[in-house]
Short mmCIF file of C-alpha atoms in Angstrom, two decimals:
data_model
loop_
_atom_site.label_atom_id
_atom_site.label_comp_id
_atom_site.label_asym_id
_atom_site.label_seq_id
_atom_site.Cartn_x
_atom_site.Cartn_y
_atom_site.Cartn_z
CA MET A 300 -96.75 203.57 22.61
CA ASN A 301 -97.17 209.23 21.15
CA ASN A 302 -98.02 212.65 21.30
CA LYS A 303 -99.83 214.25 18.73
CA ARG A 304 -97.45 217.14 18.65
CA THR A 305 -94.29 215.10 18.05
CA THR A 306 -92.59 215.32 14.67
CA TRP A 307 -92.67 212.21 12.49
CA LEU A 308 -89.42 210.38 12.55
CA GLY A 309 -87.85 208.74 9.54
CA ILE A 310 -88.67 205.15 8.89
CA LEU A 311 -85.09 204.06 9.42
CA VAL A 312 -85.09 205.70 12.84
CA ALA A 313 -88.41 204.11 13.71
CA THR A 314 -87.08 200.67 12.84
CA VAL A 315 -84.00 201.17 15.00
CA LEU A 316 -86.22 202.36 17.81
CA ILE A 317 -88.33 199.24 17.79
CA VAL A 318 -85.23 197.08 17.88
CA SER A 319 -83.89 199.12 20.82
CA MET A 320 -87.19 198.74 22.64
CA LEU A 321 -86.96 194.97 22.21
CA VAL A 322 -83.47 194.99 23.68
CA THR A 323 -84.42 197.38 26.47
CA PHE A 324 -87.49 195.66 27.74
CA GLY A 325 -86.78 192.08 26.81
CA CYS A 326 -88.65 189.72 24.55
CA SER A 327 -91.60 187.80 25.81
CA SER A 328 -91.19 184.18 26.79
CA LYS A 329 -94.05 183.38 24.46
CA SER A 330 -93.01 181.39 21.44
CA ALA A 331 -93.16 183.32 18.21
CA PRO A 332 -94.68 181.81 15.10
CA SER A 333 -91.93 180.19 13.12
CA THR A 334 -91.14 181.96 9.90
CA SER A 335 -89.06 181.50 6.82
CA ALA A 336 -86.76 184.14 5.42
CA ALA A 337 -89.40 185.19 2.90
CA PRO A 338 -92.66 186.71 4.14
CA ALA A 339 -94.83 183.71 3.28
CA PRO A 340 -98.47 184.23 4.26
CA ALA A 341 -100.15 182.00 6.83
CA THR A 342 -103.91 181.81 6.73
CA SER A 343 -106.09 181.50 9.80
CA ALA A 344 -109.44 181.19 8.13
CA ALA A 345 -111.20 179.15 10.75
CA ALA A 346 -108.97 178.61 13.74
CA PRO A 347 -105.86 179.72 15.58
CA ALA A 348 -104.25 176.39 14.69
CA PRO A 349 -102.42 176.15 11.35
CA SER A 350 -105.27 175.76 8.89
CA THR A 351 -105.65 176.66 5.25
CA SER A 352 -108.36 176.66 2.62
CA ALA A 353 -108.40 176.63 -1.15
CA ALA A 354 -109.01 180.35 -1.14
CA ALA A 355 -105.60 181.19 0.35
CA PRO A 356 -101.96 180.14 -0.03
CA ALA A 357 -101.37 177.01 2.02
CA THR A 358 -98.55 177.26 4.48
CA SER A 359 -97.81 176.31 8.07
CA THR A 360 -94.67 178.34 8.54
CA ALA A 361 -96.29 181.11 10.58
CA ALA A 362 -98.70 179.23 12.81
CA PRO A 363 -97.72 178.41 16.40
CA ALA A 364 -98.34 174.98 17.79
CA THR A 365 -101.46 174.82 19.94
CA SER A 366 -101.96 172.65 22.97
CA ALA A 367 -105.69 172.24 22.53
CA SER A 368 -108.10 171.87 19.70
CA ALA A 369 -109.37 175.12 18.21
CA PRO A 370 -113.06 176.06 18.40
CA ALA A 371 -115.04 174.03 15.91
CA THR A 372 -116.46 175.74 12.87
CA SER A 373 -120.11 175.46 11.95
CA ALA A 374 -121.09 172.62 9.63
CA ALA A 375 -122.54 174.99 7.06
CA ALA A 376 -119.67 177.36 6.29
CA PRO A 377 -120.49 180.84 5.02
CA ALA A 378 -120.73 181.06 1.25
CA ASP A 379 -118.02 183.70 0.92
CA VAL A 380 -114.63 184.38 2.44
CA LEU A 381 -113.49 187.81 3.60
CA LYS A 382 -109.71 188.00 3.30
CA ILE A 383 -107.95 190.41 5.67
CA GLY A 384 -104.24 191.16 5.72
CA LEU A 385 -102.37 190.92 9.01
CA VAL A 386 -98.88 192.43 8.93
CA CYS A 387 -96.83 192.25 12.10
CA ASN A 388 -93.50 191.35 13.64
CA PHE A 389 -93.55 187.68 14.62
CA SER A 390 -90.55 188.15 16.92
CA TRP A 391 -92.05 191.00 18.97
CA THR A 392 -94.33 190.39 21.94
CA LEU A 393 -97.02 192.69 20.58
CA GLY A 394 -96.91 191.02 17.17
CA ILE A 395 -97.06 187.53 18.63
CA ASP A 396 -100.00 188.45 20.83
CA MET A 397 -101.78 190.11 17.92
CA ILE A 398 -101.50 186.93 15.86
CA HIS A 399 -102.57 184.62 18.67
CA SER A 400 -105.49 186.77 19.74
CA THR A 401 -106.76 187.49 16.24
CA ARG A 402 -106.76 183.80 15.39
CA VAL A 403 -108.86 183.05 18.44
CA LEU A 404 -111.33 185.83 17.56
CA ALA A 405 -111.62 184.64 13.95
CA ALA A 406 -112.24 181.09 15.12
CA LEU A 407 -114.99 182.20 17.49
CA ASP A 408 -116.73 184.34 14.86
CA ASN A 409 -116.44 181.72 12.14
CA ALA A 410 -117.89 179.10 14.46
CA ALA A 411 -120.86 181.42 14.95
CA GLY A 412 -121.38 181.79 11.20
CA GLY A 413 -118.97 184.57 10.31
CA TRP A 414 -119.34 188.33 9.93
CA ASP A 415 -122.63 189.79 8.77
CA VAL A 416 -122.15 192.45 6.09
CA GLY A 417 -125.37 193.75 4.58
CA GLY A 418 -127.22 190.54 5.44
CA LYS A 419 -124.54 188.36 3.85
CA LYS A 420 -122.26 186.11 5.90
CA TYR A 421 -118.51 186.03 5.42
CA LYS A 422 -115.99 183.61 6.85
CA VAL A 423 -113.05 185.64 8.14
CA GLN A 424 -109.70 184.58 6.70
CA PHE A 425 -106.48 186.28 7.76
CA ILE A 426 -103.47 186.28 5.48
CA GLU A 427 -100.51 186.84 7.78
CA TYR A 428 -97.11 188.22 6.87
CA ASP A 429 -94.10 188.52 9.17
CA THR A 430 -92.30 191.86 8.87
CA ASN A 431 -89.24 190.57 10.72
CA ASN A 432 -89.01 194.17 11.97
CA SER A 433 -87.84 195.21 8.50
CA GLN A 434 -89.30 198.13 6.58
CA ASN A 435 -88.46 196.52 3.24
CA THR A 436 -90.09 193.25 4.29
CA GLU A 437 -93.20 195.04 5.50
CA THR A 438 -93.50 197.07 2.31
CA SER A 439 -93.11 193.91 0.27
CA ALA A 440 -95.80 192.19 2.34
CA VAL A 441 -98.24 195.04 1.79
CA ASN A 442 -97.59 194.97 -1.94
CA LYS A 443 -98.33 191.23 -1.97
CA LEU A 444 -101.54 191.72 -0.02
CA VAL A 445 -102.75 194.49 -2.31
CA PHE A 446 -101.66 193.27 -5.73
CA GLU A 447 -101.55 189.47 -5.35
CA ASP A 448 -103.89 188.57 -2.49
CA LYS A 449 -106.36 191.32 -3.47
CA VAL A 450 -107.32 192.24 0.08
CA LYS A 451 -109.28 195.39 0.88
CA PHE A 452 -108.41 195.55 4.56
CA ILE A 453 -105.06 195.35 6.38
CA MET A 454 -104.20 195.40 10.10
CA PHE A 455 -100.75 196.45 11.37
CA ASP A 456 -98.94 196.17 14.69
CA ASN A 457 -96.47 199.10 14.55
CA ASN A 458 -95.35 202.29 12.90
CA LEU A 459 -93.60 200.61 9.98
CA ALA A 460 -97.03 200.88 8.40
CA ASP A 461 -96.46 204.59 7.77
CA ALA A 462 -94.23 203.93 4.77
CA CYS A 463 -96.90 201.67 3.27
CA LEU A 464 -99.63 204.32 3.24
CA PRO A 465 -98.94 205.55 -0.32
CA VAL A 466 -99.80 202.06 -1.59
CA THR A 467 -102.84 201.53 0.62
CA GLU A 468 -104.20 205.02 -0.02
CA ALA A 469 -103.77 204.84 -3.80
CA ASN A 470 -105.61 201.52 -3.89
CA LYS A 471 -108.35 202.46 -1.40
CA ILE A 472 -107.25 199.87 1.16
CA ILE A 473 -108.48 200.33 4.73
CA ALA A 474 -105.35 200.40 6.91
CA LEU A 475 -105.86 199.90 10.65
CA GLU A 476 -102.75 200.68 12.67
CA GLU A 477 -101.28 200.53 16.15
CA THR A 478 -98.88 203.46 16.06
CA PRO A 479 -98.41 206.82 17.78
CA THR A 480 -96.82 208.45 14.76
CA PRO A 481 -98.61 211.30 12.96
CA PRO A 482 -98.46 210.11 9.31
CA CYS A 483 -101.40 207.72 9.60
CA LEU A 484 -103.50 210.51 11.13
CA MET A 485 -102.96 213.24 8.57
CA PRO A 486 -105.94 214.72 6.67
CA THR A 487 -104.34 213.80 3.35
CA ASN A 488 -105.19 210.16 4.11
CA HIS A 489 -108.69 208.81 3.52
CA TYR A 490 -108.37 205.13 4.42
CA SER A 491 -105.90 205.14 7.33
CA PHE A 492 -106.99 204.83 10.99
CA GLU A 493 -105.18 204.40 14.32
CA ALA A 494 -107.64 202.03 15.99
CA ALA A 495 -105.56 200.71 18.89
CA MET A 496 -105.83 203.56 21.44
CA ILE A 497 -102.09 204.21 21.66
CA ASN A 498 -102.42 207.98 21.89
CA CYS A 499 -105.35 207.77 24.28
CA GLN A 500 -103.37 206.68 27.33
CA TYR A 501 -101.16 209.77 27.44
CA ALA A 502 -104.17 212.08 27.40
CA ALA A 503 -106.65 210.22 29.61
CA LEU A 504 -104.37 208.97 32.37
CA PRO A 505 -102.73 212.30 33.36
CA ALA A 506 -106.21 213.79 33.70
CA TYR A 507 -107.27 210.87 35.87
CA TYR A 508 -104.19 210.91 38.13
CA ALA A 509 -104.48 214.64 38.70
CA GLN A 510 -108.04 214.13 39.88
CA LYS A 511 -107.30 211.00 41.92
CA PHE A 512 -104.16 212.35 43.62
CA PRO A 513 -104.95 216.08 44.03
CA SER A 514 -101.98 216.76 46.31
CA ALA A 515 -99.49 215.50 43.71
CA LYS A 516 -97.45 218.30 42.14
CA THR A 517 -94.35 216.58 40.75
CA LEU A 518 -93.68 213.53 38.63
CA ILE A 519 -90.60 211.78 37.25
CA ALA A 520 -90.91 209.44 34.27
CA ALA A 521 -88.10 206.96 33.64
CA LEU A 522 -87.73 206.60 29.87
CA PRO A 523 -85.26 205.03 27.44
CA ASP A 524 -82.87 207.55 25.92
CA ASN A 525 -84.09 207.21 22.36
CA GLN A 526 -86.53 209.00 20.07
CA VAL A 527 -89.53 207.06 21.40
CA GLY A 528 -88.59 207.91 24.97
CA HIS A 529 -88.18 211.58 24.13
CA ALA A 530 -91.48 211.67 22.25
CA VAL A 531 -93.27 210.06 25.20
CA ASN A 532 -91.67 212.61 27.50
CA ASP A 533 -93.10 215.44 25.41
CA MET A 534 -96.56 213.98 25.84
CA ILE A 535 -96.14 213.35 29.54
CA VAL A 536 -94.77 216.82 30.25
CA ASN A 537 -97.42 218.59 28.20
CA ASN A 538 -100.40 216.60 29.40
CA PHE A 539 -99.56 216.55 33.10
CA LYS A 540 -98.87 220.28 32.88
CA LEU A 541 -102.50 220.78 31.83
CA TYR A 542 -103.47 219.68 35.34
CA GLY A 543 -100.86 221.51 37.40
CA ILE A 544 -98.35 218.67 37.74
CA THR A 545 -94.71 219.33 36.85
CA ALA A 546 -93.29 216.32 35.02
CA SER A 547 -89.70 215.63 34.02
CA ALA A 548 -87.88 212.73 32.38
CA LEU A 549 -85.05 210.66 33.75
CA TYR A 550 -83.46 208.94 30.76
CA TYR A 551 -81.51 205.70 30.84
CA PRO A 552 -79.56 203.95 28.07
CA GLY A 553 -81.85 201.89 25.87
CA THR A 554 -79.81 198.72 26.38
CA ALA A 555 -79.28 199.11 30.13
CA THR A 556 -80.32 196.35 32.51
CA ASP A 557 -78.83 197.86 35.66
CA LEU A 558 -80.99 200.88 36.46
CA SER A 559 -79.80 201.43 40.02
CA ALA A 560 -78.77 205.00 39.10
CA VAL A 561 -82.42 205.68 38.19
CA GLY A 562 -83.54 204.42 41.56
CA THR A 563 -80.96 206.50 43.42
CA LYS A 564 -81.96 209.67 41.57
CA VAL A 565 -85.69 209.16 42.10
CA LYS A 566 -85.16 208.43 45.79
CA SER A 567 -83.12 211.64 46.09
CA VAL A 568 -85.60 213.90 44.29
CA ASN A 569 -88.59 212.12 45.87
CA PRO A 570 -91.32 213.18 43.41
CA ASP A 571 -94.97 212.76 44.34
CA LEU A 572 -95.53 210.41 41.38
CA PHE A 573 -93.28 208.03 39.47
CA CYS A 574 -93.95 206.19 36.22
CA SER A 575 -92.18 204.24 33.55
CA GLU A 576 -93.13 203.65 29.93
CA SER A 577 -94.07 200.65 27.80
CA ASN A 578 -93.17 197.27 29.31
CA GLY A 579 -90.24 198.85 31.07
CA SER A 580 -90.97 197.51 34.54
CA LEU A 581 -87.28 197.44 35.43
CA PRO A 582 -87.37 201.12 36.51
CA TYR A 583 -90.03 200.22 39.07
CA LYS A 584 -87.71 197.61 40.51
CA ALA A 585 -84.89 200.17 40.60
CA VAL A 586 -86.88 202.74 42.59
CA TYR A 587 -88.23 200.00 44.85
CA ASP A 588 -84.71 198.76 45.60
CA ALA A 589 -83.63 202.36 46.29
CA GLY A 590 -86.39 202.80 48.87
CA TYR A 591 -88.67 205.27 47.05
CA LYS A 592 -92.03 205.50 48.84
CA GLY A 593 -94.02 207.80 46.54
CA GLN A 594 -97.04 206.88 44.44
CA LEU A 595 -96.36 204.55 41.51
CA ILE A 596 -98.50 205.12 38.43
CA GLY A 597 -98.52 203.76 34.91
CA VAL A 598 -99.10 205.46 31.57
CA ASP A 599 -99.13 202.23 29.60
CA PRO A 600 -101.59 199.43 30.49
CA ALA A 601 -99.07 196.58 30.32
CA PRO A 602 -100.49 193.33 31.76
CA PHE A 603 -99.47 192.91 35.38
CA VAL A 604 -98.46 189.28 34.85
CA ASN A 605 -95.80 190.45 32.37
CA SER A 606 -94.55 193.38 34.45
CA ALA A 607 -94.36 191.28 37.60
CA ALA A 608 -92.33 188.65 35.77
CA THR A 609 -89.70 191.31 35.02
CA SER A 610 -89.60 193.40 38.17
CA GLY A 611 -91.21 191.18 40.79
CA ALA A 612 -94.66 191.83 42.23
CA ALA A 613 -93.24 193.54 45.34
CA ALA A 614 -91.72 196.33 43.24
CA LEU A 615 -95.16 197.14 41.83
CA GLU A 616 -97.02 197.18 45.14
CA GLY A 617 -99.45 200.09 45.24
CA GLU A 618 -99.08 200.95 41.54
CA VAL A 619 -102.20 202.33 39.84
CA ASN A 620 -102.47 201.86 36.10
CA ALA A 621 -104.97 201.29 33.33
CA ALA A 622 -106.01 197.68 32.84
CA TRP A 623 -107.68 195.56 30.21
CA PRO A 624 -110.82 193.62 31.21
CA VAL A 625 -109.10 190.33 30.35
CA GLU A 626 -106.50 190.86 33.09
CA PHE A 627 -108.98 190.14 35.86
CA ASP A 628 -110.39 186.82 37.01
CA PRO A 629 -113.09 186.59 36.02
CA ALA A 630 -112.69 188.93 33.05
CA LEU A 631 -114.84 192.05 33.44
CA THR A 632 -116.97 191.94 30.29
CA PRO A 633 -118.91 189.14 28.56
CA LEU A 634 -116.84 189.65 25.41
CA SER A 635 -113.55 189.31 27.26
CA GLN A 636 -114.80 186.30 29.23
CA VAL A 637 -115.57 184.35 26.05
CA PHE A 638 -112.24 185.32 24.53
CA LYS A 639 -110.21 184.42 27.61
CA ALA A 640 -111.78 180.97 27.84
CA ALA A 641 -111.14 180.31 24.14
CA TYR A 642 -107.56 181.60 24.38
CA ILE A 643 -106.78 179.26 27.28
CA LYS A 644 -108.41 176.34 25.48
CA THR A 645 -106.40 177.04 22.35
CA TYR A 646 -102.98 177.79 23.83
CA GLY A 647 -103.19 175.85 27.09
CA GLN A 648 -102.64 178.78 29.45
CA TRP A 649 -103.25 182.46 30.01
CA ASP A 650 -99.90 184.13 29.36
CA GLY A 651 -101.00 187.76 29.65
CA PRO A 652 -101.38 188.65 25.97
CA GLU A 653 -101.33 192.30 24.96
CA ILE A 654 -104.82 192.63 23.46
CA GLN A 655 -104.60 196.29 22.47
CA CYS A 656 -104.30 195.53 18.76
CA THR A 657 -107.46 193.43 18.78
CA SER A 658 -109.44 196.65 18.82
CA GLU A 659 -108.54 196.91 15.12
CA TYR A 660 -110.46 193.67 14.60
CA TYR A 661 -113.56 194.98 16.34
CA CYS A 662 -113.33 198.36 14.65
CA LEU A 663 -113.40 196.72 11.22
CA LYS A 664 -116.08 194.20 12.16
CA THR A 665 -118.38 196.92 13.50
CA ALA A 666 -117.70 199.27 10.59
CA LEU A 667 -118.53 196.60 8.01
CA ALA A 668 -121.74 195.70 9.80
CA LYS A 669 -122.77 199.36 9.97
CA ALA A 670 -121.77 200.14 6.39
CA GLY A 671 -123.49 196.99 5.13
CA THR A 672 -120.94 196.73 2.33
CA LEU A 673 -117.31 195.91 1.55
CA ASP A 674 -116.98 199.19 -0.37
CA THR A 675 -113.97 200.79 1.31
CA ASP A 676 -115.15 204.33 0.60
CA LYS A 677 -118.29 203.67 2.62
CA VAL A 678 -116.42 201.76 5.31
CA ALA A 679 -113.94 204.63 5.68
CA GLU A 680 -116.84 207.06 5.98
CA VAL A 681 -118.31 205.02 8.84
CA ILE A 682 -115.02 204.78 10.75
CA GLY A 683 -114.24 208.43 10.15
CA SER A 684 -117.61 209.64 11.43
CA GLY A 685 -117.28 208.87 15.14
CA LEU A 686 -117.69 205.08 15.14
CA GLN A 687 -118.15 203.57 18.60
CA PHE A 688 -117.61 199.86 19.16
CA GLU A 689 -117.15 197.26 21.85
CA ALA A 690 -113.81 195.45 22.01
CA LEU A 691 -111.82 193.25 24.38
CA ASN A 692 -110.35 196.36 25.98
CA GLY A 693 -113.74 197.99 26.61
CA THR A 694 -115.93 200.60 24.93
CA CYS A 695 -113.96 202.29 22.15
CA GLN A 696 -114.62 205.38 20.08
CA MET A 697 -112.97 206.97 17.08
CA VAL A 698 -112.00 210.61 17.62
CA ALA A 699 -110.75 213.50 15.50
CA ARG A 700 -107.28 215.05 15.49
CA PRO A 701 -107.85 218.79 15.08
CA ASP A 702 -104.29 219.43 16.27
CA LEU A 703 -103.18 217.81 13.02
CA GLY A 704 -105.84 219.58 11.00
CA ASN A 705 -107.98 216.47 10.72
CA THR A 706 -111.68 216.74 11.61
CA ARG A 707 -112.41 213.14 10.62
CA THR A 708 -112.25 210.56 13.41
CA VAL A 709 -108.99 208.82 12.59
CA ASP A 710 -107.67 208.21 16.12
CA SER A 711 -109.24 206.21 18.93
CA VAL A 712 -109.91 206.20 22.68
CA VAL A 713 -111.17 203.62 25.15
CA ALA A 714 -113.08 203.68 28.43
CA TYR A 715 -110.39 202.52 30.82
CA TYR A 716 -110.62 200.24 33.78
CA LEU A 717 -108.06 201.07 36.47
CA LYS A 718 -106.15 198.50 38.49
CA LYS A 719 -104.15 198.71 41.69
CA ILE A 720 -101.60 196.19 42.91
CA VAL A 721 -102.49 195.14 46.45
CA ASN A 722 -100.55 192.41 48.28
CA GLY A 723 -98.99 191.33 45.00
CA GLN A 724 -102.34 190.91 43.27
CA ILE A 725 -104.25 192.89 40.67
CA THR A 726 -107.42 194.50 42.01
CA LYS A 727 -110.02 196.63 40.26
CA PHE A 728 -109.52 200.21 41.43
CA ASP A 729 -111.71 202.50 39.32
CA THR A 730 -113.25 203.13 35.90
CA LEU A 731 -113.09 205.92 33.36
CA LYS A 732 -116.22 206.57 31.30
CA ILE A 733 -115.87 206.96 27.56
CA GLU A 734 -117.23 210.52 27.60
CA ASP A 735 -114.59 211.54 30.16
CA VAL A 736 -111.83 209.98 28.07
CA VAL A 737 -113.09 211.76 24.94
CA ALA A 738 -113.06 215.07 26.83
CA SER A 739 -109.50 214.63 28.17
CA PHE A 740 -108.28 213.60 24.73
CA ALA A 741 -109.80 216.71 23.17
CA LYS A 742 -108.18 218.89 25.87
CA ALA A 743 -104.77 217.37 25.17
CA ASN A 744 -105.12 217.75 21.39
CA PRO A 745 -106.80 221.08 20.66
CA ALA A 746 -106.95 222.65 17.22
CA LYS A 747 -103.92 224.83 16.54
#
């Protein structure tokens, strides 16, 4: 989940990569929304449970069963409905979590009267399409949203959105993405924004680790041997180098489940720091089994409950990584506390959802409130002018990409909380202020 300097890969390659990542790291045990072969939309106008209204196509194919009643909506519903497209992979952990979390957020806001845009209230209604990890399916879904559903705003969960930008740009559709790839960030776009902090982690965390572990001079990153892994390595090598730490990659086959060779190599080299990427917690287990005693760090804030389920908590002992406020009990911010309670009520348990994509929701909500209009030109101007907003993952801010020739704020950063695993439990370790994150991001992505 990136460097800014990596070359954009072809869509076909990107699709293969995502599939390989699924195989490499394993699918979540969470049940995916059931889907049909065609990308039929599922609306979530008022609740995470399957619910429809006259204003949207009625279907229950995409909604997961809930084990508790959804938050009640207010008796006097808002006069108007704001339709938002949600395009994601219903079979991928990140896509599933994006759907579940967004439904909960929409239910909470609708129960409170909806979104305020220029003094007018709107009930939020998501029209969901499953990409099935297919570029053709995703492109078809975007065409339906734009030309049939008539939405002005679309949220995406991965880099398949890049191929859809010609349609969204030509029709002045705000596209909010969760992707590290450069196309959505280019200055030729006017309505495209990466609002899920994917690129932030590779800039902010190396700066933090260099400051927190000043004696560390070497790092090995275990990465899948695919284009995503190589792109992440470029970011890791470049950004740690900025702070005097020599980083190198140790690649493993994308489909491998036995990573004992990784553990043996890391134990032999004995770097000061070791990290893995994405939800790949298996490398941590490999180095643990091999007897490596160096400092474990993370460059991807995967929920501990998910990582521990794969590698075992003992293998992660002492690891320091970024964390989302919702990971802690109690959650660290009022916003995340309300969400966590509603999520548990709706789905019956806390299953460690990846909430990174929900920042797209808050970015749009805040931008509409500030713009006071649904006019996408004005909304894009607000987002692209340094918008700051509060989200489930903390204080977020849009930032520019001068390295790509873009002075508008089309990328995003977040003020991280840091966690450390102590005695098999997550503990709050430190915090990173938003101004420090903005500074480290700018250092990692200077104008060329």
